Structures are given as C-alpha cells and as structure tokens.
Short mmCIF file of C-alpha atoms in Angstrom, two decimals:
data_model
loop_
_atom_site.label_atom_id
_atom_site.label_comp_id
_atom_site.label_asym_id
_atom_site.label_seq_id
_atom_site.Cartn_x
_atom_site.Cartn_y
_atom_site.Cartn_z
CA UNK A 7 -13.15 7.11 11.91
CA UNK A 8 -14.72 3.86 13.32
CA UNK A 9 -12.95 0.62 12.33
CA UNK A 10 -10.49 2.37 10.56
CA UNK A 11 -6.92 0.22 10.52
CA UNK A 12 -4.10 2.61 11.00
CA UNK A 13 -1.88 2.30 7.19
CA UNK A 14 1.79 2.56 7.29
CA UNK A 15 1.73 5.65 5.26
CA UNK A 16 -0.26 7.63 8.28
CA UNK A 17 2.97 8.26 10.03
CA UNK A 18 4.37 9.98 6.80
CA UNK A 19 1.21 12.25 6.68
CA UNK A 20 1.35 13.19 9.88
CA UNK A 21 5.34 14.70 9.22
CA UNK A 22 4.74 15.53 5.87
CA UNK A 23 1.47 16.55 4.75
CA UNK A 24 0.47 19.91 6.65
CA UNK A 25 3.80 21.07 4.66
CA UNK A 26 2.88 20.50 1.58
CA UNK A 27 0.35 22.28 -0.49
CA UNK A 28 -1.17 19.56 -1.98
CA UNK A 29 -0.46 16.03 -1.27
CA UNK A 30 -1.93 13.01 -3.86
CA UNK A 31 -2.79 9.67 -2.80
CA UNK A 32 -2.41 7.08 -5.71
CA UNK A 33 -3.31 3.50 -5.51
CA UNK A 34 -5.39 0.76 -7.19
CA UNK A 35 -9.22 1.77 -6.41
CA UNK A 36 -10.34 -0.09 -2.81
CA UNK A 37 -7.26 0.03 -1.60
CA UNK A 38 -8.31 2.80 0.81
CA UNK A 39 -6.98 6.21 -0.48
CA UNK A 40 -10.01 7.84 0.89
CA UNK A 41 -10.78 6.60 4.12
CA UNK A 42 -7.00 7.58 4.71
CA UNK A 43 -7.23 11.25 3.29
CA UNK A 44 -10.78 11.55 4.73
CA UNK A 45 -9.40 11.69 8.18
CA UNK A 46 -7.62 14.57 7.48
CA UNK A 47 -9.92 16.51 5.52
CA UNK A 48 -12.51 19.39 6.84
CA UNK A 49 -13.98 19.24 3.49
CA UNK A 50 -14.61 16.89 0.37
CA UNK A 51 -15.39 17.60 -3.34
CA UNK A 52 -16.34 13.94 -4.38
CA UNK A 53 -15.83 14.05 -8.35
CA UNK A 54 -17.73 10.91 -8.84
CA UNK A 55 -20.97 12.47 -7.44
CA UNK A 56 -22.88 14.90 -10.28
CA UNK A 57 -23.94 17.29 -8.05
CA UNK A 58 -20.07 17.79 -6.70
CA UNK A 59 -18.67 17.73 -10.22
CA UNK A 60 -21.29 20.68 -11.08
CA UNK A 61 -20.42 22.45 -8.46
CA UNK A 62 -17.11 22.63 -9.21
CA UNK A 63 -17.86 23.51 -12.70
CA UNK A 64 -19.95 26.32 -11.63
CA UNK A 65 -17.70 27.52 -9.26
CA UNK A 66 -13.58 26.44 -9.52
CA UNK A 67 -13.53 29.21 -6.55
CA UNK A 68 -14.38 26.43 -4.11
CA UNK A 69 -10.62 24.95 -4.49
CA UNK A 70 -9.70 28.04 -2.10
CA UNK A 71 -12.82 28.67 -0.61
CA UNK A 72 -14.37 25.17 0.78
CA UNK A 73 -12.51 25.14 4.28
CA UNK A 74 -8.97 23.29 4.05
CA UNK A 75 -7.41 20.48 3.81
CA UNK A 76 -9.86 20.17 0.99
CA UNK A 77 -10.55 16.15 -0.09
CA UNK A 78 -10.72 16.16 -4.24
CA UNK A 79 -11.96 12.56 -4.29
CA UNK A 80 -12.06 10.95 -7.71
CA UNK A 81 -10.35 13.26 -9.23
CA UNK A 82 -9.91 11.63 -12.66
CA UNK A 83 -14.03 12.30 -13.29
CA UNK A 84 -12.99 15.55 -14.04
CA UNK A 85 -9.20 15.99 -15.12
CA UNK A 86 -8.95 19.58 -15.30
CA UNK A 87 -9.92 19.54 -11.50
CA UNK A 88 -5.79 18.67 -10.99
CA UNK A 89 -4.54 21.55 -13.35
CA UNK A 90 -6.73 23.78 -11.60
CA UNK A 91 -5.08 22.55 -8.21
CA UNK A 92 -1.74 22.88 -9.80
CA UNK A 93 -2.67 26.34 -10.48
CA UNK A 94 -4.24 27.34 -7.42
CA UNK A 95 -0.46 25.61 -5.64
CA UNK A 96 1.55 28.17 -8.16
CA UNK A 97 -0.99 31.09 -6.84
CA UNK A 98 -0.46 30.43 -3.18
CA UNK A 99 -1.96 28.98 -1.45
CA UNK A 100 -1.71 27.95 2.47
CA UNK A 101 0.46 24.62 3.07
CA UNK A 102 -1.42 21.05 4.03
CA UNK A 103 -4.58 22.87 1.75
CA UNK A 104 -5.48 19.90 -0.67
CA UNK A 105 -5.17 16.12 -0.60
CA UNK A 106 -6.26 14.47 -3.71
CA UNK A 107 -7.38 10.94 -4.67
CA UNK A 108 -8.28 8.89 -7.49
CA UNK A 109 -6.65 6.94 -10.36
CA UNK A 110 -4.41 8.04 -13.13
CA UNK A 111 -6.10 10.60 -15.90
CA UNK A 112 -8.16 8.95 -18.41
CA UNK A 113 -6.19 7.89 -21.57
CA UNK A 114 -5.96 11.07 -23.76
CA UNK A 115 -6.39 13.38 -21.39
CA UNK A 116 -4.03 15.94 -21.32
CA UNK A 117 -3.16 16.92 -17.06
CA UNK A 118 0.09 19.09 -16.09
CA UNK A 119 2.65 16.32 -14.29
CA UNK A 120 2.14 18.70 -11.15
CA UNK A 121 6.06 18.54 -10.63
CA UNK A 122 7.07 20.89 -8.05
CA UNK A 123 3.57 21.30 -6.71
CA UNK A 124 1.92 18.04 -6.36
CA UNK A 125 3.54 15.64 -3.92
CA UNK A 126 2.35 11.86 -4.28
CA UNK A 127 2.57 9.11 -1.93
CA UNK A 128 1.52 5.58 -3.13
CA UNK A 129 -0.88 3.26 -1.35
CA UNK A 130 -0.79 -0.20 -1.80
CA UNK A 131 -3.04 -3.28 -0.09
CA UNK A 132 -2.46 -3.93 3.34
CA UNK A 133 1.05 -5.45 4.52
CA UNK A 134 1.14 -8.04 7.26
CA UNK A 135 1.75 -5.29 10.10
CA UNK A 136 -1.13 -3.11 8.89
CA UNK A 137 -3.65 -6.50 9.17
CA UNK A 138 -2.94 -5.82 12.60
CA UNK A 139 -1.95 -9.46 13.38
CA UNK A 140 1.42 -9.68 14.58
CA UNK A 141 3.40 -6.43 15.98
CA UNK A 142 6.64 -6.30 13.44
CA UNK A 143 10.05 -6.76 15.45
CA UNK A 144 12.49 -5.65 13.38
CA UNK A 145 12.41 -2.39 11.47
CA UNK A 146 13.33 -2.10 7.56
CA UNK A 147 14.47 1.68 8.51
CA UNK A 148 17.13 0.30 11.29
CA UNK A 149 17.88 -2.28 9.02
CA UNK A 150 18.96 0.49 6.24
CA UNK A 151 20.75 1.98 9.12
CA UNK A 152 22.83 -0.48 9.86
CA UNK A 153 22.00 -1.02 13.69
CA UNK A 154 18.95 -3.03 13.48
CA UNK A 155 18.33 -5.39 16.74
CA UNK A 156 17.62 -8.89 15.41
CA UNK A 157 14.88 -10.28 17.23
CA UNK A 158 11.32 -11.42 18.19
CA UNK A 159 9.02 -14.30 18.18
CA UNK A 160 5.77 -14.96 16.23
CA UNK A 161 3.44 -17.96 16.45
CA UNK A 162 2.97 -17.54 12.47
CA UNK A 163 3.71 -20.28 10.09
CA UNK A 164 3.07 -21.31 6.67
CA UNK A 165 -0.52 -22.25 7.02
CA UNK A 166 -1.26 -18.89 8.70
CA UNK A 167 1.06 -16.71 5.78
CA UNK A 168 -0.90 -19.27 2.82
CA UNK A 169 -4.36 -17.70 4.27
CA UNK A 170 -3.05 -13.79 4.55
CA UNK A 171 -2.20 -14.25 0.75
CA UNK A 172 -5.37 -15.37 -0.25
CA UNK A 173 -6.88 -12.71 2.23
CA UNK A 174 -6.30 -9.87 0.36
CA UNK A 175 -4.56 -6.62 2.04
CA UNK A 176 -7.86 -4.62 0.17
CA UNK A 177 -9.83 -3.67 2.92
CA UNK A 178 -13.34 -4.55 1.99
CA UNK A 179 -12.14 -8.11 1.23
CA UNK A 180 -10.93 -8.37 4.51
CA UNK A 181 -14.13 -6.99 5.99
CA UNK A 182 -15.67 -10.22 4.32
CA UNK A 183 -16.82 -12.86 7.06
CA UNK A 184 -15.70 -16.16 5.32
CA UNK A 185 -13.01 -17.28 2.73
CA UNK A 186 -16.08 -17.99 0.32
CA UNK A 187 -17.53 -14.16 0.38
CA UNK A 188 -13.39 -12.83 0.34
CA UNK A 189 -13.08 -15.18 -3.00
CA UNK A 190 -16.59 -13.71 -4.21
CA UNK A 191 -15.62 -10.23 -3.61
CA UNK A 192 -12.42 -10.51 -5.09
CA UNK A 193 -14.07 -12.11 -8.24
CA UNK A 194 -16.13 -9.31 -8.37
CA UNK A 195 -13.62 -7.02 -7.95
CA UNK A 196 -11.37 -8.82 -11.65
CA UNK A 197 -14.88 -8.99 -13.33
CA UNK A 198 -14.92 -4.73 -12.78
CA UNK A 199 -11.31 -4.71 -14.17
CA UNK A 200 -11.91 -6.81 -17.08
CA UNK A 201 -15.83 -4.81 -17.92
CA UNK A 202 -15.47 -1.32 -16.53
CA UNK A 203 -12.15 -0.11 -15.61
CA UNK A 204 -10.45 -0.55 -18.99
CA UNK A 205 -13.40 1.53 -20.68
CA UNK A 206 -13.63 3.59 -18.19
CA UNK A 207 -10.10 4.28 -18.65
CA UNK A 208 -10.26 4.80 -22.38
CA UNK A 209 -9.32 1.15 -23.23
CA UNK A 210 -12.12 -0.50 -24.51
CA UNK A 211 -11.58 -4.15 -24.29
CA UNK A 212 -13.39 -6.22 -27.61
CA UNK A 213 -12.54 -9.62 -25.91
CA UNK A 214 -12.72 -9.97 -22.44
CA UNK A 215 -11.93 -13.68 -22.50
CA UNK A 216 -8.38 -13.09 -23.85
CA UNK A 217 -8.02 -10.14 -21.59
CA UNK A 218 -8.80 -12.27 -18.57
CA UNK A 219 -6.47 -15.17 -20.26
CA UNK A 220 -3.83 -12.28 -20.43
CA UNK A 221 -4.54 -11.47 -16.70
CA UNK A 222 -4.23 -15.41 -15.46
CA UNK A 223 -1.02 -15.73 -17.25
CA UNK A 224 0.52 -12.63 -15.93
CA UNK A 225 -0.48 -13.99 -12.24
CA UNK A 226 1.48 -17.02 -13.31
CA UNK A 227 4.52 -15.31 -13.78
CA UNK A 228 4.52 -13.53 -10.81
CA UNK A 229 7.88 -12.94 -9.22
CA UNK A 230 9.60 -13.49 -12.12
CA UNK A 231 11.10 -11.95 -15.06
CA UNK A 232 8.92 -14.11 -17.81
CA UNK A 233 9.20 -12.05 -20.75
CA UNK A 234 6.18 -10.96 -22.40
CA UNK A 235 6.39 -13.27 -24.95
CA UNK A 236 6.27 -15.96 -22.68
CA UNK A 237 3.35 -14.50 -21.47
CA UNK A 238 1.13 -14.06 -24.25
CA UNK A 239 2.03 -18.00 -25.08
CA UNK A 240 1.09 -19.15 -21.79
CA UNK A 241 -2.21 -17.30 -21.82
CA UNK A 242 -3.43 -18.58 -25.53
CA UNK A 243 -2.06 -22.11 -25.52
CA UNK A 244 -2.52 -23.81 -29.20
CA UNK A 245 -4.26 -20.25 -30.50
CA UNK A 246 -3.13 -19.14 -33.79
CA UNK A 247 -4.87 -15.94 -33.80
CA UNK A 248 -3.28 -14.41 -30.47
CA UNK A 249 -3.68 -10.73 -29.34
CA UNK A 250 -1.76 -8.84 -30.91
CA UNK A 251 1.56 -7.21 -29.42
CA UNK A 252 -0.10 -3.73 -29.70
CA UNK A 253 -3.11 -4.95 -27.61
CA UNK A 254 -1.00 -6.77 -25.13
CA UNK A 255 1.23 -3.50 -24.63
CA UNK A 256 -2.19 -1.71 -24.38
CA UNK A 257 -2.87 -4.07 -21.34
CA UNK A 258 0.02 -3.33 -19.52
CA UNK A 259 -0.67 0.34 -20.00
CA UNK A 260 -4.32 0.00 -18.32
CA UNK A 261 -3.20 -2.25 -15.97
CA UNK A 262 0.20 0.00 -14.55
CA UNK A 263 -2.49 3.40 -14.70
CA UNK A 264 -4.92 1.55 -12.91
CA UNK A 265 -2.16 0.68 -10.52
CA UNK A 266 -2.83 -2.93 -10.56
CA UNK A 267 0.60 -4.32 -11.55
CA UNK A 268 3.49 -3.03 -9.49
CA UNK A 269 6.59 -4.82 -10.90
CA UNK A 270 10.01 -4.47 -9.20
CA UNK A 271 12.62 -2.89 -11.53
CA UNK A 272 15.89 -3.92 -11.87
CA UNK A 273 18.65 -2.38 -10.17
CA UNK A 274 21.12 -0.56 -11.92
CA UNK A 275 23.76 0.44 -9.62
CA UNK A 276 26.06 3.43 -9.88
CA UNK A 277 29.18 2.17 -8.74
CA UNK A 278 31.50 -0.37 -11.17
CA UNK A 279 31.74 -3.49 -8.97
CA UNK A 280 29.18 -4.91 -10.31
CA UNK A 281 28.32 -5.83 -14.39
CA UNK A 282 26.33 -7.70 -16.76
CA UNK A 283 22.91 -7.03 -14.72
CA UNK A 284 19.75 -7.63 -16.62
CA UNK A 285 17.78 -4.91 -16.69
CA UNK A 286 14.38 -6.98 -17.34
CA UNK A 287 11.57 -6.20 -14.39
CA UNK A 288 9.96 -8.70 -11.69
CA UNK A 289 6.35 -9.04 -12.39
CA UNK A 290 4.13 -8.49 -9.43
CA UNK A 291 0.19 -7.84 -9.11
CA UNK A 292 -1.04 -5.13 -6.91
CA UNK A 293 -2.26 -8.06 -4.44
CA UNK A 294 -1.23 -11.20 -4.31
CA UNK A 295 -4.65 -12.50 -3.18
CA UNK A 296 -5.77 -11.74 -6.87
CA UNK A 297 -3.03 -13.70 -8.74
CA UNK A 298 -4.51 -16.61 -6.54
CA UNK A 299 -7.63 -15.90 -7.70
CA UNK A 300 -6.86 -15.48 -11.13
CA UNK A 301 -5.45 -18.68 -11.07
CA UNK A 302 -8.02 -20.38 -9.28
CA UNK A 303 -6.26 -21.31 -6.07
CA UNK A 304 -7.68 -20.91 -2.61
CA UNK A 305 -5.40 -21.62 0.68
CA UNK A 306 -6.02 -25.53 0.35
CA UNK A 307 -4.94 -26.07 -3.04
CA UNK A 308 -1.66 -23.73 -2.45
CA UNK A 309 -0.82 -25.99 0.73
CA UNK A 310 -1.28 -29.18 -1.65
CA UNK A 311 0.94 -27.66 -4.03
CA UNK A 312 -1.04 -27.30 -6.92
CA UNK A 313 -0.98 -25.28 -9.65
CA UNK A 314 -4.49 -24.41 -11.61
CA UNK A 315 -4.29 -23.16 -15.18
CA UNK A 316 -0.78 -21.68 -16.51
CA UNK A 317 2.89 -22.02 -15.14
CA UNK A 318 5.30 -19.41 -16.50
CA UNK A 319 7.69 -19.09 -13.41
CA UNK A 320 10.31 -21.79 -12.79
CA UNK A 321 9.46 -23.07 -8.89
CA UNK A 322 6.44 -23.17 -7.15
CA UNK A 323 4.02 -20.71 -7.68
CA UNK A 324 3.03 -20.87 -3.64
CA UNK A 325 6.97 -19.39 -3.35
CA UNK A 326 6.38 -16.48 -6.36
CA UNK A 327 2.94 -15.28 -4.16
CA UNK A 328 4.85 -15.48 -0.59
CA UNK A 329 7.29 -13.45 -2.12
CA UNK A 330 5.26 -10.72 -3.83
CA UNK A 331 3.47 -10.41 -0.66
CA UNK A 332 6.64 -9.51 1.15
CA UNK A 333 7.30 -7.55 -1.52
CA UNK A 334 3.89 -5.78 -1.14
CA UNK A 335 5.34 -4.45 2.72
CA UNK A 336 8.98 -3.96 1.61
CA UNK A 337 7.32 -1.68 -1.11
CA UNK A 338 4.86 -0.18 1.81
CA UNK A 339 8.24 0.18 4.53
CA UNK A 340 10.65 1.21 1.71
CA UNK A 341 8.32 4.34 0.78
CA UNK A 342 8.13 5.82 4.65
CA UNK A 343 12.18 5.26 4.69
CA UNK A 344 13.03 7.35 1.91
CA UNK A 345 14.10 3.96 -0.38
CA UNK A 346 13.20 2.33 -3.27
CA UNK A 347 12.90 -1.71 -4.06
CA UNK A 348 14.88 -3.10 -6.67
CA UNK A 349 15.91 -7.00 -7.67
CA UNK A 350 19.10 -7.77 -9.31
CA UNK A 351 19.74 -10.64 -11.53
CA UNK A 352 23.03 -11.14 -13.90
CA UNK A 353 22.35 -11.61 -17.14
CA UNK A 354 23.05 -15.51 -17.53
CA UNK A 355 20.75 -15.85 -14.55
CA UNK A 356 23.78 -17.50 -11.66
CA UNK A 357 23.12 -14.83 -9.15
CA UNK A 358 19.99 -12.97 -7.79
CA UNK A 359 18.39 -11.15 -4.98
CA UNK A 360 14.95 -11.07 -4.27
CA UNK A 361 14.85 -7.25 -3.60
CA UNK A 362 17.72 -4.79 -3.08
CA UNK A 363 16.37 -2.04 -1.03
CA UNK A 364 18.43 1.21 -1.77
CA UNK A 365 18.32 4.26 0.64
CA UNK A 366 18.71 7.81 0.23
CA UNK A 367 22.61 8.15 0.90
CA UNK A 368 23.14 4.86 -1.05
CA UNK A 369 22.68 2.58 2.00
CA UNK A 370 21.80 -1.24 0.25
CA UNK A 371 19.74 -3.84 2.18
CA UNK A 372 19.71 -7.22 0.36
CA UNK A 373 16.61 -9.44 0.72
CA UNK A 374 16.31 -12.78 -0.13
CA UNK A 375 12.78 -14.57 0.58
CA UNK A 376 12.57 -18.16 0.99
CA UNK A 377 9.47 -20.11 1.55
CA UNK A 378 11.42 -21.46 4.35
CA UNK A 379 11.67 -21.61 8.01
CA UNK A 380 15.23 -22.52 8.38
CA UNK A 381 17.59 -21.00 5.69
CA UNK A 382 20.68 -22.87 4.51
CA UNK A 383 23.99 -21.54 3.62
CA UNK A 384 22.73 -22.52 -0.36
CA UNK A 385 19.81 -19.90 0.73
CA UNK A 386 22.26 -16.67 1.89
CA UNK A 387 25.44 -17.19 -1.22
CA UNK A 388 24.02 -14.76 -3.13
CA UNK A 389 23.75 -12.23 -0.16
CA UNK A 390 27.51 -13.06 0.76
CA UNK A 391 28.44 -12.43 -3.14
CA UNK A 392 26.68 -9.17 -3.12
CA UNK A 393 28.76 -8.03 -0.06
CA UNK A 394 32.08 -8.71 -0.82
CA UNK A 395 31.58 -6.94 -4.03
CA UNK A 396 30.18 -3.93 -2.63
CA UNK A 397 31.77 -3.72 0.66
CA UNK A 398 29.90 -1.15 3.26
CA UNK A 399 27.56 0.28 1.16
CA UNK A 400 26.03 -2.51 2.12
CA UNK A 401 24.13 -2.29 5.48
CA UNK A 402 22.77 -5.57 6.32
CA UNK A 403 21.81 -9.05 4.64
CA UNK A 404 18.69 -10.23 5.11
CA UNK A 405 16.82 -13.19 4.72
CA UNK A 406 12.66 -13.45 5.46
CA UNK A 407 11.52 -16.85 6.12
CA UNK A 408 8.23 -18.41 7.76
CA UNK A 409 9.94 -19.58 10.32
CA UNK A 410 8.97 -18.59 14.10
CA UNK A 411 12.40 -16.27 15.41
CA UNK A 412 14.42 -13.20 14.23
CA UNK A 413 18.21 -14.06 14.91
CA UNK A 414 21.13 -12.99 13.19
CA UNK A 415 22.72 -15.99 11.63
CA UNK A 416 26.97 -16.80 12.39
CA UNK A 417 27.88 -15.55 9.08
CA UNK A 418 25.57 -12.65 9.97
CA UNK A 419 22.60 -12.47 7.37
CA UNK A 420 19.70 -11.73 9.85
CA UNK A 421 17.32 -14.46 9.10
CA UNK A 422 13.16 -12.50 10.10
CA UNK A 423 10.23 -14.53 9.75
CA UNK A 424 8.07 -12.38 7.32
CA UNK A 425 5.28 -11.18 9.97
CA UNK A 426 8.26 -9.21 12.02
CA UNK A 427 9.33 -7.25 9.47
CA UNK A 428 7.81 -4.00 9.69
CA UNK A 429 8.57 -0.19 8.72
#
C-alpha cells in the first residue's frame, strides 16, 4: 500500500495471524485498523457500505465463499456479522481466513464474546518509533529479558517530544501539512465524539456542553488517579445541577467501547512482598494530542507552562501528557512481548511507579518517566524500593527521560531517552 507506515503490531501478524482463524483488530476509529488488515486481505465486506451490508444479508455464504483472508470492515453496522464468524470458526474453517475490524457492538446488542475463536489484537495511535522519526535503541522485549544493551543517541529534546504530543499518533492528523490543519482535524475529530459516536453507539448525549466539560476535565487528570468525583467537580465548577453519577458512568462506558480512554490498571501482584497497593486506575486518553486539545494547549503554550481550563493532577500537566505518550508505546511494545502495563501506587501515596510492565513468566520491568534529561537519585528511589522487595523477578529498572543518551546509570537503573525505546 502506498504511504503506508509500517505499525508495531505488523510483526505480530506476520507470526500470528495465518494461524488463527479469525483475527480482530480493535482500536479507536482512525487509528488505522484497516489500512493494517487491508494489506492482508484478498477480499473485503465493508459493513458501513449498503450495498456490502445487503449482500451479506442476502447471502451469509460469502463468509466462506469470498476468497480468504476475508476483511469484515465495520463490523459493528451489522452485529450478527461476528456471531456468524464465530460460527463459521466452530464449523471449520481454514486458518488466517477472517480479519475483522470495527468498534465495540452497539449498546444492547447482544454478540457471542468469540472466546476460543476470535483472537484480538489492539491498535492504538502511533508510538514515537512507528512516526518513523528516530530508530528505537533499546528494546522493551530485551529489557523484560534481562540482557538489554543500554545504548544509543538521539538528537530529540523537549521541544521536539512537546510537538509529537500535540501531533497526534492518528494517522490522518499526521498527514495534515501544518500544526493549524492537525489542531482543526483533531477538533473535528472530538466534535464527532461528542455528536455522532455516542448515538451512534446507543448513548444519546442531551447536553453536549457538559459532555465536552466531562471530556476537558478527564484530559486534566491525565496520568493520574483523580477519582471521579474529582472529576465531575473540576468539569462543572460552581454548578449545582451537575450530571448525574449515572450519566457520568454512562460516559466512561462510551468512551472505554469506543476505545478512547485507555487507563493503566493497577497492579496487583501475586507474590506477598508487597501490601497496601491501591487498586485505583491511571487515567489516560487514547492520544495524548487530544487531551491537549481538549484543554486548549498547542506546543507553545505547553513549553510556557501553562495550563488552559481545569487542573485535576498534582504537577504539571506538560509531565502527565509526556508520560501518557510513553505510555501510549509501552502499551504498543508491551502487547508484541506477551506483557501487560500496570502502575503501582501504595495506598497513602509515598511510593509509585509510572508503569510496571509484567511478562509472561512473571518477568517485572519498572518504569519511571520523568520530564527530565538527567535523572537524580530522588528520580530512581522508588525503582530501588521496588527491587529489594522483589528481588529477581525483577529484570531491569528503567527510567525514560528527554535527555539525548541511553546509559545504564552506577546504581544500574538504565536511564533511555523516550524516542529509543522501542518494541
């Protein structure tokens, strides 16, 4: 495909996917789910498009028929498209047949899980080494093995990593030619949230205003653990007649099966060295670039510092959006490993790690971020804590600055400036 940018999950197609019988890609829409499973695909059902949708009305024989992989785009436009893929799968069908796209099923409608026979893979926005602008050094895979090289060089720094978060990792944004369309488009892209998606979705919304409040106050507390509470106050200041919790719960429900929040749970481990953990998730948007625009900041006023609108997270808000764009890869890296992302934070709120990346034999990389080039020993205590608790199980330390070199510190944290850190 011309001008298509190579994604991080490509590499677990290729070993996975002509294995499986069907294979989903999930993902906010735009984040390019399609383009990916289109280059795979000898032919596409798009369920979007009547005359594709009638044709697979008139005929569900095309599911084994069409030549495979088969593309169901969209599928959500008609949700008995997945059962009938589910039960094609449990019929038998030849492996690497379907790939599927789209968003979650519309609220109320009733679609199988497709455990067992369904295999998803997420896609997120782009991380820093699919924007194809620095070549990542160090490898979050070695890293979870334990014999990660520290090293590399980048000319990056934090005027460079200010415009990437405002640049969006959505494709089409960054297909835009200036920072005025990207802010346009990504305006655009809210406004479709806020006036179609919900509906579409089955969640009418009867004030947008407070919806779009909700939405600015949520990009506020990004990186955090705000509660929800703390939320709703920030995003009606002085209002006595505040959504209600039922319609703020129904936001986070359209916005998590529209796969526009991605928060970072808490880790619970399994072993007994550790106690009194909160259990309370880190709020993150699906793109960083739109909690700056939902808060009204472009790359100028986040240099300067300043914060438009509401503040729920303690620190600087340019620090919570440099971190949920690392997040963003670690999330993106973390899925082609085998591993999941956690953060851990004691209850009375003394100790906490960024993100604790756990592997699939119960390997633990700690991650701190720091809006930093050049860490301190305050910076890495946390890290240190964290391994003298749990020993070996933990397989590096690891703290991503904005500074220019990978090196592995005396005390041994390896300190890699964000744009190295790769899958």
């Amino acid at each position: 495909m011309v001008g298509y940018q190579t994604r991080t999950v490509d590499s677990l197609l290729d070993e996975l996917q002509p294995h499986l019988s069907a294979t989903s890609l999930f993902g906010p829409k735009g984040v390019g789910k399609t383009e990916t499973a289109r280059r795979r695909a000898s032919s596409v059902l798009v369920l979007d498009l009547s005359d594709d949708r009638q044709r697979l009305l008139a005929d569900p024989r095309l599911l084994r028929t069409l030549p495979g992989p088969l593309l169901v785009d969209e599928w959500q436009r008609w949700p008995e498209s997945w059962d009938q893929i589910r039960r094609a799968v449990d019929a038998g069908v030849e492996p690497g047949r379907f790939l599927i796209t789209g968003s979650s099923a519309p609220r109320g409608a009733t679609v199988h899980s497709g455990a067992g026979r369904i295999t998803g893979f997420r896609m997120r926005p782009m991380s820093l080494p699919e924007r194809g602008i620095e070549i990542p050094s160090v490898s979050l895979s070695s890293l979870l093995r334990g014999d990660a090289e520290i090293g590399g060089e980048t000319l990056m720094s934090l005027p460079e990593y200010i415009k990437e978060i405002v640049s969006s990792g959505f494709p089409a944004a960054r297909k835009q030619a200036s920072p005025r369309l990207r802010r346009a488009w990504l305006d655009a892209y809210l406004d479709n949230i806020v006036q179609r998606e919900f509906a579409e979705a089955g969640y009418p919304v009867r004030r947008p205003e407070s919806l779009r409040a909700w939405l600015a106050a949520y990009a506020a507390a990004s990186s955090s653990t705000a509660k929800y509470t703390e939320i709703l106050d920030a995003a009606t200041p002085g209002v006595s007649n505040k959504p209600s919790k039922v319609t703020t719960i129904t936001y986070r429900e359209a916005l998590s099966g529209l796969w526009l929040v991605d928060p970072t749970p808490a880790w619970a481990p399994t072993s007994n060295h550790l106690s009194r953990l909160s259990q309370t998730a880190k709020h993150q948007l699906a793109d960083p670039a739109l909690a700056a625009r939902l808060l009204n900041l472009d790359a100028d006023r986040l240099l300067r510092g300043h914060i438009a609108g509401v503040a729920v997270n303690e620190g600087s808000i340019l620090g919570a959006l440099f971190e949920s764009l690392v997040t963003m890869g670690v999330h993106t890296f973390a899925q082609n490993a085998e591993a999941k992302v956690y953060h851990l934070r004691d209850t009375d709120g003394r100790r906490e790690i960024d993100l604790v990346v756990e592997g699939p034999g119960g390997a633990i990389v700690a991650i701190e971020v720091k809006l930093s080039a050049t860490p301190t020993s305050h910076d890495v205590r946390h890290l240190h804590w964290l391994k003298e608790r749990l020993g070996d199980q933990v397989a590096d330390l690891v703290i991503v600055t904005t500074g220019r070199h990978a090196y592995r510190r005396h005390d041994g944290v390896a300190v890699i400036p964000a744009a190295l850190l790769g899958p």
